Amino acid sequence: METIYESLRKKGISRRDFLKLSAVITASLGLSPEMFSDVVYALETKPKPVVIWLEFQDCAGCSESFIRSTSIFPSEVLLDLISLEYHETLMAPAGEYAEQSKLEAINKYKGKYILVVEGAITPTDGGIYCTVAGKSNYELLKEAAEYAAAIIAVGSCACWSGIPGAQPNPTGAIPVYKALKEKTVINVPGCPPIGDVIVGVIANYLILGKIPELDELGRPKVFYGQTIHDRCYRRPFYNSGKFAKSFDDETAKEGMCLYKLGCKGPVTRNACSTIRWNGGISFPIQSGHPCFGCAEPDFWDRGHIYTPLSVVSTGISSKEIITAATIGAAAGVAVKWLGKIGKGEKND
Ligand code: SF4
Ligand code: F3S
């Protein structure tokens, strides 16, 4: 199989642009500048990573986000960086030909392909609530996971069971890591995740040849090591106790902190306030909307989106929020909110 460099050269990308891309990849993966030559070497010599992408209980929003990756890799370059062997939404074959090509890819690239899973799994009642080509989602997941070199759960449905798993969870949806207890699953949550983050995790595996360092919930630290709040540009308002009181008054126009309007940024780990969305143009808070914690487990079942964090977590009044909204208080609230989360707790 051709290398990424060969593939890019065929597309007419110059050596200069290739080196620029290598520099962007080095920086975006949080690697030190000394790693630049290793990145160049990997892109020049390693074959394009084979990716098999399965979709189960999902809305395809993560696929949409993936193909709109722009800031790390323009979308036209993206498909030269990986060999996407199976993806229901993006591939040309359909029906039995599609299924056949997937099985051929699994056999041909045994132990070498990256399996990406989008959507929650439902083993309930023999998995009949989500089937593809007559096979249950659970069966399809096991079949593809058996020989995968790495497994990446993309989106909050695959990572935590997301909206399919929201109460009352009628199909008994579970996240990928619970369906594959014997495997290591890299969790890339978000509803959807940032496209550049999805591509960055795949690129990280390609270049370093191993899964990235993960936190206690299986998330790559390079992208999920900080909260939205840690790097939010509205943080100075938060620190000085200046909060927007509604979405359409002077406090909102002045861009004050959205904590009182329900922002879950202090307890949400994601790269929105650093990488941002749509090629780094903006993210929810920059557009005037609070973060509602879409990358965290159970976000859908944690009370109203616009209910302030301290009320959701502690039941204290909105008047108290103003006095409580200091860094220390928020940290305490975060501990209580996050205390309900834990890998292995959900749906057990
Ligand atoms: Fe930004 Fe939300 Fe933190 Fe305010 S509470 S500084 S809007 S992340
Ligand atoms: Fe989701 Fe919050 Fe980012 S709602 S998209 S994690 S700002």
Coordinates of C-alpha atoms and ligand atoms in Angstrom, one line a residue:
M1 CA 0.0 0.0 0.0
E2 CA 1.3 3.5 -0.8
T3 CA 2.5 5.8 1.9
I4 CA 0.8 9.0 2.8
Y5 CA 3.6 11.0 1.2
E6 CA 3.3 9.1 -2.1
S7 CA -0.5 9.6 -2.0
L8 CA -0.1 13.4 -1.4
R9 CA 2.5 13.7 -4.1
K10 CA 0.2 12.0 -6.6
K11 CA -2.4 14.7 -5.7
G12 CA 0.2 17.4 -6.7
I13 CA 1.1 18.5 -3.2
S14 CA 4.6 20.0 -3.2
R15 CA 7.4 18.9 -0.9
R16 CA 7.1 22.4 0.7
D17 CA 3.4 21.9 1.5
F18 CA 4.0 18.4 2.7
L19 CA 6.5 19.8 5.2
K20 CA 4.0 22.4 6.3
L21 CA 1.4 19.8 6.8
S22 CA 3.9 17.8 8.9
A23 CA 4.5 20.8 11.0
V24 CA 0.8 21.3 11.6
I25 CA 0.4 17.7 12.5
T26 CA 3.3 17.9 15.0
A27 CA 1.8 21.0 16.7
S28 CA -1.8 19.8 16.7
L29 CA -0.8 16.5 18.3
G30 CA 0.9 18.4 21.1
L31 CA 4.3 16.9 20.1
S32 CA 7.5 18.8 20.8
P33 CA 9.2 20.5 17.8
E34 CA 12.0 17.9 18.1
M35 CA 9.4 15.3 17.0
F36 CA 9.0 17.1 13.6
S37 CA 11.5 14.8 11.8
D38 CA 9.8 11.7 13.3
V39 CA 6.5 12.9 12.0
V40 CA 8.0 13.5 8.5
Y41 CA 9.6 10.1 8.6
A42 CA 6.4 8.4 9.6
L43 CA 4.4 10.1 6.8
E44 CA 7.1 9.3 4.3
T45 CA 7.4 5.6 5.1
K46 CA 4.3 4.3 6.8
P47 CA 1.4 3.0 4.7
K48 CA -1.8 4.9 5.0
P49 CA -3.8 3.6 8.0
V50 CA -6.7 1.4 7.1
V51 CA -9.9 2.5 8.8
I52 CA -13.1 0.5 9.1
W53 CA -15.9 2.7 10.4
L54 CA -19.1 1.2 11.9
E55 CA -22.3 3.0 12.7
F56 CA -24.9 1.7 15.2
Q57 CA -27.4 3.7 17.3
D58 CA -26.4 7.1 16.1
C59 CA -27.5 10.2 14.1
A60 CA -24.4 10.2 11.8
G61 CA -23.4 13.6 13.2
C62 CA -20.0 12.3 14.1
S63 CA -19.4 11.3 10.5
E64 CA -20.6 14.7 9.4
S65 CA -18.1 16.3 11.8
F66 CA -15.3 14.0 10.7
I67 CA -15.6 14.9 7.0
R68 CA -15.6 18.6 7.9
S69 CA -12.3 18.5 9.6
T70 CA -10.5 21.6 8.4
S71 CA -8.0 23.1 10.7
I72 CA -5.6 20.2 11.0
F73 CA -6.3 18.6 7.6
P74 CA -8.5 20.1 4.9
S75 CA -11.1 17.5 4.0
E76 CA -9.6 16.9 0.6
V77 CA -6.3 16.0 2.2
L78 CA -8.0 13.9 4.9
L79 CA -8.9 11.1 2.5
D80 CA -5.3 10.9 1.3
L81 CA -4.1 10.4 4.9
I82 CA -6.2 7.3 5.6
S83 CA -7.6 4.4 3.6
L84 CA -11.3 4.3 4.5
E85 CA -12.3 0.8 3.7
Y86 CA -15.8 0.7 5.0
H87 CA -18.1 3.5 6.0
E88 CA -21.9 3.1 5.4
T89 CA -22.5 6.8 4.8
L90 CA -19.4 7.6 2.7
M91 CA -18.7 4.5 0.7
A92 CA -19.9 3.8 -2.9
P93 CA -20.9 0.1 -2.6
A94 CA -24.2 -0.8 -1.0
G95 CA -26.0 -3.9 0.2
E96 CA -24.2 -7.2 0.1
Y97 CA -21.3 -5.7 -1.9
A98 CA -20.6 -3.4 1.0
E99 CA -20.7 -6.1 3.6
Q100 CA -18.5 -8.3 1.4
S101 CA -15.9 -5.5 1.1
K102 CA -15.8 -5.1 4.8
L103 CA -15.1 -8.7 5.5
E104 CA -12.4 -8.7 2.8
A105 CA -10.8 -5.7 4.5
I106 CA -10.9 -7.4 7.9
N107 CA -9.2 -10.5 6.5
K108 CA -6.7 -8.6 4.4
Y109 CA -5.6 -6.2 7.1
K110 CA -5.9 -8.5 10.2
G111 CA -4.2 -6.9 13.2
K112 CA -3.5 -3.7 11.2
Y113 CA -6.7 -1.7 10.8
I114 CA -8.2 0.9 13.0
L115 CA -11.8 0.3 14.0
V116 CA -13.9 3.4 14.5
V117 CA -17.3 2.9 16.1
E118 CA -20.0 5.6 16.0
G119 CA -23.2 5.1 18.0
A120 CA -24.3 3.1 21.0
I121 CA -24.6 -0.7 21.2
T122 CA -27.6 -2.6 22.2
P123 CA -27.2 -6.3 23.0
T124 CA -30.7 -6.4 24.5
D125 CA -33.1 -9.0 23.1
G126 CA -30.4 -10.4 21.0
G127 CA -29.5 -7.0 19.5
I128 CA -32.6 -6.9 17.4
Y129 CA -33.0 -3.1 17.9
C130 CA -30.1 -2.3 15.6
T131 CA -29.2 -4.7 12.8
V132 CA -27.3 -4.3 9.6
A133 CA -27.5 -6.9 6.8
G134 CA -29.3 -9.3 9.1
K135 CA -26.7 -9.2 11.8
S136 CA -27.1 -7.6 15.2
N137 CA -25.0 -4.6 16.1
Y138 CA -23.3 -6.5 18.9
E139 CA -22.3 -9.3 16.5
L140 CA -21.0 -6.9 14.0
L141 CA -19.0 -5.0 16.6
K142 CA -17.4 -8.2 18.0
E143 CA -16.6 -9.4 14.4
A144 CA -14.7 -6.2 13.5
A145 CA -13.1 -5.7 16.9
E146 CA -11.5 -9.1 17.0
Y147 CA -8.6 -8.3 14.7
A148 CA -8.5 -4.5 15.1
A149 CA -5.1 -2.9 15.9
A150 CA -6.9 -0.1 17.8
I151 CA -10.5 0.7 18.6
I152 CA -11.8 4.3 18.7
A153 CA -15.3 5.1 20.0
V154 CA -16.3 8.3 18.4
G155 CA -19.0 10.5 19.9
S156 CA -20.9 10.5 23.2
C157 CA -23.2 7.6 22.0
A158 CA -20.3 5.3 21.4
C159 CA -18.4 6.5 24.5
W160 CA -21.2 6.7 27.1
S161 CA -24.3 5.4 25.3
G162 CA -25.4 9.1 24.8
I163 CA -28.9 9.9 23.7
P164 CA -29.9 6.3 22.8
G165 CA -29.0 5.5 26.4
A166 CA -30.9 8.4 28.0
Q167 CA -33.6 7.5 30.5
P168 CA -35.6 5.3 30.1
N169 CA -33.1 3.8 27.7
P170 CA -35.7 1.7 25.9
T171 CA -33.2 -0.4 23.9
G172 CA -30.8 -1.0 26.7
A173 CA -28.0 0.9 24.9
I174 CA -24.5 0.6 26.3
P175 CA -21.2 2.2 25.3
V176 CA -18.6 0.4 23.2
Y177 CA -16.2 -0.2 26.1
K178 CA -18.8 -2.1 28.0
A179 CA -19.5 -4.2 24.9
L180 CA -15.8 -4.9 24.5
K181 CA -14.7 -5.4 28.1
E182 CA -11.6 -7.3 27.1
K183 CA -10.3 -4.6 24.8
T184 CA -8.8 -1.2 25.2
V185 CA -11.2 1.4 23.7
I186 CA -10.1 5.0 23.0
N187 CA -13.0 7.3 23.9
V188 CA -13.4 10.4 21.7
P189 CA -16.6 11.9 23.2
G190 CA -18.7 14.9 22.1
C191 CA -22.1 15.3 20.5
P192 CA -20.4 15.3 18.0
P193 CA -16.7 15.4 18.7
I194 CA -14.6 18.1 16.9
G195 CA -13.7 16.7 13.4
D196 CA -10.1 17.7 13.8
V197 CA -9.9 15.8 17.1
I198 CA -11.2 12.6 15.5
V199 CA -8.6 12.9 12.7
G200 CA -5.9 13.9 15.3
V201 CA -6.4 10.8 17.3
I202 CA -6.1 8.6 14.2
A203 CA -3.0 10.6 13.1
N204 CA -1.6 10.2 16.6
Y205 CA -1.8 6.4 16.4
L206 CA -0.3 6.4 12.9
I207 CA 2.7 8.6 13.8
L208 CA 3.5 7.3 17.3
G209 CA 2.5 3.7 16.5
K210 CA 0.6 3.3 19.8
I211 CA -2.5 4.5 21.4
P212 CA -2.2 8.0 23.0
E213 CA -2.0 8.5 26.7
L214 CA -5.6 8.2 28.1
D215 CA -7.3 9.5 31.2
E216 CA -9.4 7.5 33.7
L217 CA -12.3 7.6 31.3
G218 CA -10.3 6.4 28.3
R219 CA -10.0 9.9 26.6
P220 CA -6.8 11.0 25.0
K221 CA -5.2 13.5 27.4
V222 CA -3.8 15.5 24.5
F223 CA -7.4 16.6 23.5
Y224 CA -9.3 16.1 26.8
G225 CA -6.7 17.0 29.4
Q226 CA -8.4 20.3 30.2
T227 CA -11.9 21.6 30.8
I228 CA -13.6 24.1 28.5
H229 CA -13.5 26.5 31.5
D230 CA -9.7 26.1 31.9
R231 CA -9.1 27.8 28.5
C232 CA -12.3 29.8 28.0
Y233 CA -11.8 33.4 26.8
R234 CA -14.7 34.5 29.1
R235 CA -12.8 33.3 32.1
P236 CA -11.7 36.9 33.2
F237 CA -15.4 37.7 33.6
Y238 CA -15.9 34.6 35.6
N239 CA -13.0 35.4 37.9
S240 CA -14.3 38.9 38.5
G241 CA -17.8 37.7 39.1
K242 CA -19.4 39.3 36.0
F243 CA -22.1 37.0 34.7
A244 CA -24.6 37.3 31.8
K245 CA -28.1 37.5 33.3
S246 CA -30.0 36.7 30.1
F247 CA -29.3 36.0 26.5
D248 CA -30.5 39.4 25.2
D249 CA -29.5 42.1 27.7
E250 CA -26.4 44.3 28.1
T251 CA -24.5 41.7 30.1
A252 CA -24.8 39.2 27.2
K253 CA -23.7 41.9 24.7
E254 CA -20.7 42.6 26.8
G255 CA -19.8 38.9 26.5
M256 CA -19.9 38.2 30.2
C257 CA -19.5 34.7 31.7
L258 CA -22.4 32.3 30.9
Y259 CA -22.2 30.4 34.2
K260 CA -25.5 31.6 35.5
L261 CA -27.2 30.7 32.2
G262 CA -26.3 27.1 32.7
C263 CA -22.7 26.8 31.4
K264 CA -21.2 23.3 32.2
G265 CA -17.7 24.4 31.0
P266 CA -16.2 24.0 34.4
V267 CA -16.9 20.3 34.4
T268 CA -16.6 19.4 30.7
R269 CA -13.4 18.1 29.2
N270 CA -13.1 18.9 25.6
A271 CA -10.9 21.0 23.2
C272 CA -13.7 23.4 22.1
S273 CA -12.1 26.5 23.8
T274 CA -8.7 25.7 22.2
I275 CA -9.1 24.0 18.8
R276 CA -12.7 25.4 18.4
W277 CA -15.0 24.4 15.5
N278 CA -15.2 24.9 11.8
G279 CA -11.6 25.5 11.2
G280 CA -11.1 27.3 14.5
I281 CA -13.7 29.9 13.8
S282 CA -15.9 29.6 16.9
F283 CA -17.4 27.3 19.5
P284 CA -20.7 27.4 21.4
I285 CA -19.6 29.8 24.1
Q286 CA -18.2 32.2 21.5
S287 CA -21.6 32.1 19.8
G288 CA -23.2 33.1 23.0
H289 CA -24.5 29.8 24.2
P290 CA -23.4 28.0 27.3
C291 CA -21.6 24.7 27.0
F292 CA -24.1 22.0 28.0
G293 CA -21.5 19.3 28.6
C294 CA -22.1 17.2 25.5
A295 CA -18.7 15.4 25.9
E296 CA -19.4 14.2 29.4
P297 CA -21.2 11.0 30.4
D298 CA -25.0 11.2 30.9
F299 CA -25.1 14.8 29.8
W300 CA -28.7 14.3 28.5
D301 CA -30.0 13.2 31.9
R302 CA -28.4 15.8 34.1
G303 CA -31.1 18.3 34.4
H304 CA -32.1 21.2 32.2
I305 CA -29.5 22.5 29.8
Y306 CA -30.0 26.1 31.1
T307 CA -30.0 25.2 34.8
P308 CA -26.9 26.6 36.4
L309 CA -24.3 24.0 37.4
S310 CA -24.4 24.7 41.1
V311 CA -28.2 24.3 41.2
V312 CA -28.0 21.0 39.2
S313 CA -25.3 19.7 41.4
T314 CA -26.1 21.0 44.9
G315 CA -29.6 22.4 44.8
I316 CA -28.5 25.8 46.2
S317 CA -30.4 28.8 45.0
S318 CA -29.5 31.0 42.1
K319 CA -28.8 33.9 44.5
E320 CA -26.2 31.8 46.2
I321 CA -24.6 31.0 42.8
I322 CA -23.4 34.6 42.4
T323 CA -21.5 34.4 45.7
A324 CA -20.5 30.8 45.1
A325 CA -19.2 31.4 41.6
T326 CA -15.5 31.6 42.5
I327 CA -12.8 29.3 41.2
G328 CA -12.8 27.4 44.5
A329 CA -16.6 27.0 44.6
A330 CA -16.8 25.9 41.0
A331 CA -14.2 23.3 41.7
G332 CA -16.3 22.0 44.6
V333 CA -19.4 21.9 42.4
A334 CA -17.4 20.1 39.7
V335 CA -16.3 17.5 42.1
K336 CA -19.9 16.8 43.2
W337 CA -21.1 16.7 39.6
L338 CA -18.3 14.5 38.4
G339 CA -18.6 12.4 41.5
K340 CA -21.6 10.8 39.9
I341 CA -19.5 9.8 36.9
G342 CA -17.3 6.8 36.8
K343 CA -16.2 4.3 34.2
G344 CA -18.2 1.2 34.8
E345 CA -21.0 2.8 36.8
K346 CA -23.4 3.6 34.0
N347 CA -26.1 1.1 33.0
D348 CA -24.6 -1.5 35.3
Ligands
SF4_1 FE1 -16.5 30.2 30.0 FE2 -18.6 28.8 30.9 FE3 -16.4 29.0 32.4 FE4 -17.9 31.1 32.0 S1 -18.5 29.2 33.1 S2 -15.7 31.1 31.9 S3 -18.6 30.9 29.9 S4 -16.6 28.0 30.5
F3S2 FE1 -20.2 20.3 23.5 FE2 -19.6 22.1 25.4 FE3 -18.0 21.9 23.3 S1 -21.6 21.6 24.6 S2 -19.4 21.2 21.6 S3 -18.4 20.3 24.9 S4 -18.5 23.8 24.3

